[in-house]
């Protein structure tokens, strides 16, 4: 066996960023590299992030250099139902070889983003009511589609298979509970609407951003709803972010909400994920909880903890070697392993 002497070093699980647009909104490019939002229609669950992500984007290398070994890549947030999220490794040239799980879930969006996009087009939805109604209508259709399909497969003599519908087909695993809805939601009322819809269809939601999650931490804990918190290392460029604070992940964690810290790359460049965790510590989160928020917590929230998130026998051997805490601003990995292969 090859032996690497790590005397005096610190060893961590590979860091996980559970909400990014890595490779979908490419570095240094405008329209040619922007595959983030399909703004032509509001319901697009059949779109797959893996069909847009370009592993040759140099930001993948920057992720590795910061110790980020796993990311969730997601469509953007202009559509009430936007598409399929994938969990991938950051090392590789072919996206198919980098997939941990695809889809992990379906991206949905509440509030300002879909309102703003479709109001400009004078097309529904332009209100929060219409956003919620459109999601409900589509989920109801998917539930009926799944039942009709199941009935036809069980009793082909009595039932006919429904006509193939790529959008409803993409939602069948969601309806069955095999994957989760990931709701982009900043404001507290939008978060509660997302939870309300999920409860109506017996789904287990994940909240992306949860900017006002610290204001409703007890309610989130009671509902057992996890939050992918961030970005908060930035300004407040729109009304929904008026209550943004880097104290939010610490407050939610202390109230029993399972919380991960995310960059929303390219909003915050992905290499700054550990610095975002450090900023949360500066504003009250414990160092241990901050490390969990970029390792085991996102792995558990996103259903990939059987492979990543901790250093254990049988897992993927995603390992980061450092000479100081990753929460130190000056820290940088000396080695990074992904799936047991040294990539840095």
XYZ file of C-alpha atoms in Angstrom:
344
model
C 0.000 0.000 0.000
C 1.061 3.572 -0.610
C 1.484 5.307 2.741
C 1.161 9.094 3.207
C 2.525 10.464 6.465
C 0.006 12.970 7.804
C 1.650 13.568 11.172
C 0.428 16.889 12.555
C -2.177 17.346 9.817
C -5.935 17.735 10.130
C -8.184 15.333 8.218
C -11.753 16.197 7.212
C -14.495 14.702 5.071
C -14.736 16.360 1.670
C -16.792 19.542 1.878
C -20.277 19.548 0.361
C -22.087 22.518 -1.159
C -25.740 21.515 -1.347
C -26.951 24.370 -3.540
C -24.988 25.556 -6.550
C -25.328 26.316 -10.234
C -21.804 25.067 -10.872
C -21.168 24.471 -14.557
C -24.658 25.623 -15.502
C -23.853 29.314 -15.219
C -20.309 29.186 -16.517
C -17.453 31.371 -15.390
C -16.629 34.378 -17.553
C -19.409 33.752 -20.068
C -22.707 35.502 -20.715
C -25.531 34.019 -22.794
C -23.401 31.297 -24.371
C -22.613 29.760 -20.995
C -25.855 30.661 -19.218
C -28.144 27.626 -19.039
C -29.587 28.510 -15.661
C -33.219 29.391 -16.376
C -35.615 28.170 -19.053
C -37.735 31.302 -18.923
C -40.087 30.389 -21.753
C -42.589 28.405 -19.670
C -43.196 28.169 -15.916
C -43.401 24.379 -15.442
C -40.348 22.407 -16.575
C -39.751 19.411 -14.255
C -38.412 17.387 -17.188
C -35.268 19.548 -17.437
C -32.133 17.900 -16.029
C -29.249 19.875 -14.552
C -26.811 17.242 -15.791
C -27.704 18.149 -19.391
C -26.403 21.690 -18.876
C -23.461 21.338 -16.479
C -20.033 21.697 -18.101
C -17.295 19.990 -16.020
C -14.667 21.861 -18.041
C -15.696 25.100 -16.316
C -12.628 26.177 -14.349
C -14.753 26.666 -11.229
C -14.701 22.880 -10.751
C -10.944 23.106 -10.245
C -11.431 26.025 -7.855
C -13.911 23.921 -5.875
C -11.376 21.103 -5.541
C -8.646 23.542 -4.488
C -10.928 24.644 -1.612
C -11.734 21.075 -0.558
C -15.262 21.042 -2.007
C -15.636 17.488 -3.311
C -19.412 17.192 -3.753
C -21.984 19.672 -5.018
C -25.650 19.723 -5.826
C -26.234 21.434 -9.149
C -29.644 22.912 -9.712
C -31.641 24.795 -12.332
C -32.393 28.400 -11.452
C -35.384 29.862 -9.684
C -37.474 31.703 -12.267
C -39.905 28.795 -12.715
C -42.356 27.564 -10.068
C -41.230 24.059 -11.074
C -37.791 24.351 -12.632
C -36.227 20.930 -13.095
C -34.126 18.106 -11.691
C -31.280 18.595 -9.215
C -28.217 16.329 -9.304
C -25.541 15.477 -6.731
C -22.132 15.144 -8.354
C -18.426 14.969 -7.531
C -16.293 17.941 -8.524
C -13.571 15.839 -10.186
C -14.016 14.537 -13.702
C -14.400 15.459 -17.339
C -17.653 13.643 -18.146
C -20.695 14.483 -16.040
C -22.037 10.919 -16.287
C -18.956 9.653 -14.434
C -19.310 12.277 -11.692
C -22.906 11.589 -10.624
C -23.624 10.451 -7.087
C -27.388 10.625 -7.494
C -29.553 12.143 -10.212
C -32.131 13.289 -9.651
C -31.825 14.123 -5.978
C -34.968 16.232 -6.129
C -37.092 18.687 -8.074
C -36.372 22.409 -7.865
C -39.394 24.599 -7.121
C -39.502 28.330 -6.501
C -41.663 30.631 -4.459
C -41.979 34.391 -4.276
C -40.182 37.141 -6.091
C -38.234 35.305 -8.821
C -41.091 33.633 -10.712
C -43.300 36.686 -10.124
C -40.686 38.974 -11.621
C -39.907 36.831 -14.641
C -43.472 36.188 -15.765
C -44.866 39.622 -14.943
C -42.408 41.006 -17.493
C -43.889 38.625 -20.051
C -47.477 39.467 -19.004
C -47.935 35.754 -18.409
C -49.081 33.770 -15.384
C -47.901 33.474 -12.657
C -47.550 37.061 -11.504
C -48.741 36.593 -7.912
C -47.754 34.311 -5.053
C -51.245 32.814 -5.283
C -50.691 31.810 -8.901
C -47.235 30.371 -8.177
C -48.666 28.136 -5.464
C -51.726 27.210 -7.547
C -49.575 26.207 -10.509
C -47.399 23.955 -8.339
C -50.499 22.361 -6.787
C -52.161 21.818 -10.146
C -49.073 20.153 -11.587
C -48.547 17.919 -8.548
C -52.210 16.864 -8.667
C -51.844 15.949 -12.339
C -48.684 14.005 -11.565
C -50.414 12.132 -8.754
C -53.258 11.130 -11.087
C -50.763 10.230 -13.843
C -48.802 8.003 -11.437
C -51.968 6.260 -10.250
C -53.267 5.706 -13.770
C -49.912 4.310 -14.808
C -49.751 1.997 -11.778
C -53.312 0.772 -12.338
C -52.592 0.036 -16.002
C -49.434 -1.908 -15.193
C -51.204 -3.970 -12.520
C -54.409 -4.588 -14.472
C -53.737 -4.088 -18.202
C -57.065 -5.673 -19.085
C -59.028 -3.089 -17.139
C -56.888 0.053 -17.441
C -55.059 1.811 -20.260
C -51.655 3.405 -19.845
C -51.885 7.205 -19.960
C -50.223 8.957 -22.874
C -46.563 9.581 -22.115
C -45.966 13.029 -20.620
C -42.304 13.886 -19.956
C -43.166 16.546 -17.364
C -45.476 14.330 -15.341
C -43.113 11.370 -15.744
C -40.348 13.416 -14.125
C -42.611 14.074 -11.131
C -43.589 10.437 -10.512
C -40.536 9.720 -8.273
C -41.431 12.845 -6.292
C -45.036 11.752 -5.831
C -43.813 8.321 -4.718
C -41.524 9.912 -2.120
C -38.339 8.636 -3.759
C -36.971 12.179 -4.140
C -37.763 15.505 -2.469
C -39.032 18.932 -3.504
C -36.382 21.618 -3.029
C -38.153 24.942 -2.572
C -36.365 28.206 -3.283
C -37.904 30.411 -0.582
C -36.533 33.465 1.208
C -39.421 35.052 3.119
C -41.060 33.347 6.076
C -44.493 33.365 4.417
C -43.056 31.751 1.270
C -41.354 29.096 3.388
C -44.679 28.313 5.076
C -46.440 28.112 1.696
C -43.828 25.626 0.504
C -44.360 23.520 3.629
C -48.144 23.761 3.232
C -47.994 22.460 -0.343
C -45.575 19.688 0.617
C -47.824 18.571 3.457
C -50.861 18.501 1.168
C -49.081 16.013 -1.091
C -47.286 14.140 1.732
C -43.855 15.223 0.527
C -40.735 15.933 2.586
C -39.540 19.415 1.575
C -36.092 20.957 1.692
C -35.894 24.750 1.879
C -33.224 26.434 -0.242
C -31.962 29.799 1.089
C -34.431 30.140 3.980
C -33.243 33.725 4.452
C -35.836 34.389 7.168
C -35.458 30.921 8.668
C -33.976 32.385 11.839
C -37.270 34.245 12.403
C -39.288 31.005 12.303
C -36.713 28.522 13.594
C -39.050 26.930 16.145
C -41.739 26.316 13.531
C -39.199 24.800 11.128
C -37.987 22.486 13.882
C -41.555 21.443 14.691
C -42.158 20.605 11.026
C -38.776 18.818 10.819
C -37.902 20.794 7.683
C -34.180 21.207 6.856
C -32.696 24.377 5.374
C -29.854 24.934 2.921
C -28.836 28.314 4.324
C -27.243 30.964 2.150
C -25.886 32.845 0.476
C -25.264 35.379 3.200
C -21.746 36.581 2.368
C -23.211 39.213 0.065
C -25.401 42.306 -0.045
C -29.205 42.439 0.011
C -30.002 43.141 -3.669
C -33.752 42.527 -3.517
C -36.623 42.966 -1.042
C -36.792 39.281 -0.065
C -33.307 39.559 1.430
C -34.037 42.462 3.764
C -33.674 40.217 6.835
C -30.575 38.402 5.616
C -27.972 37.721 8.323
C -25.017 35.321 8.680
C -26.363 34.569 12.158
C -29.236 32.627 10.584
C -27.659 29.139 10.300
C -26.465 29.278 13.896
C -29.861 30.346 15.197
C -31.640 27.620 13.236
C -29.174 24.966 14.392
C -29.556 25.962 18.036
C -33.328 25.583 17.647
C -33.043 22.046 16.256
C -33.266 22.745 12.520
C -30.946 20.576 10.436
C -28.991 23.212 8.537
C -26.416 23.197 5.759
C -24.439 26.224 4.561
C -24.384 26.897 0.804
C -22.837 29.415 -1.587
C -25.463 29.439 -4.351
C -22.464 29.538 -6.717
C -22.027 31.668 -8.776
C -23.655 34.188 -6.391
C -20.794 33.442 -3.999
C -17.865 31.670 -5.701
C -17.790 28.062 -4.591
C -14.233 28.227 -3.242
C -15.524 30.449 -0.446
C -17.771 27.775 1.094
C -15.445 27.298 4.128
C -15.279 31.086 4.561
C -19.092 31.213 4.613
C -18.986 28.618 7.399
C -16.402 30.728 9.240
C -18.638 33.794 8.900
C -21.476 31.835 10.502
C -19.148 31.045 13.418
C -18.259 34.727 13.742
C -21.983 35.374 14.159
C -22.698 32.766 16.809
C -22.594 29.267 15.300
C -20.293 26.767 17.007
C -17.249 25.619 15.015
C -18.397 22.004 15.233
C -21.868 22.834 13.910
C -20.338 24.918 11.113
C -18.172 21.970 10.026
C -21.229 19.711 10.103
C -23.060 22.277 7.965
C -20.589 21.720 5.098
C -20.103 17.950 5.516
C -22.501 15.508 7.163
C -25.579 17.747 7.336
C -25.884 18.404 3.589
C -25.165 14.726 2.923
C -28.025 13.662 5.201
C -30.430 16.348 4.013
C -29.863 15.412 0.373
C -29.993 11.644 0.811
C -26.383 10.896 -0.143
C -24.925 10.177 3.312
C -24.393 6.529 2.378
C -21.487 7.713 0.222
C -20.240 11.100 1.431
C -20.277 13.476 4.391
C -18.174 11.534 6.894
C -14.986 9.474 6.902
C -16.144 5.887 7.365
C -15.322 2.458 5.986
C -17.386 1.748 2.882
C -17.855 5.373 1.868
C -16.280 7.131 -1.100
C -13.028 8.301 0.543
C -13.569 11.979 -0.160
C -10.936 13.436 2.166
C -9.430 16.876 2.715
C -6.016 17.326 4.380
C -5.183 20.678 6.000
C -2.601 22.063 8.393
C -5.111 24.286 10.181
C -8.873 24.590 10.608
C -10.772 25.172 7.354
C -12.573 27.950 9.240
C -9.297 29.887 9.343
C -9.378 32.495 6.569
C -5.785 31.685 5.595
C -6.287 27.914 5.449
C -5.989 25.901 2.243
C -5.953 22.137 1.656
C -2.579 20.517 1.101
C -4.213 17.407 -0.370
C -7.688 16.474 -1.600
C -8.905 12.960 -2.368
C -12.097 12.228 -4.294
C -13.313 8.616 -4.406
C -9.936 7.588 -3.052
C -7.979 9.286 -5.824
C -5.659 12.155 -5.029
C -6.829 15.140 -7.096
C -4.806 17.902 -5.406
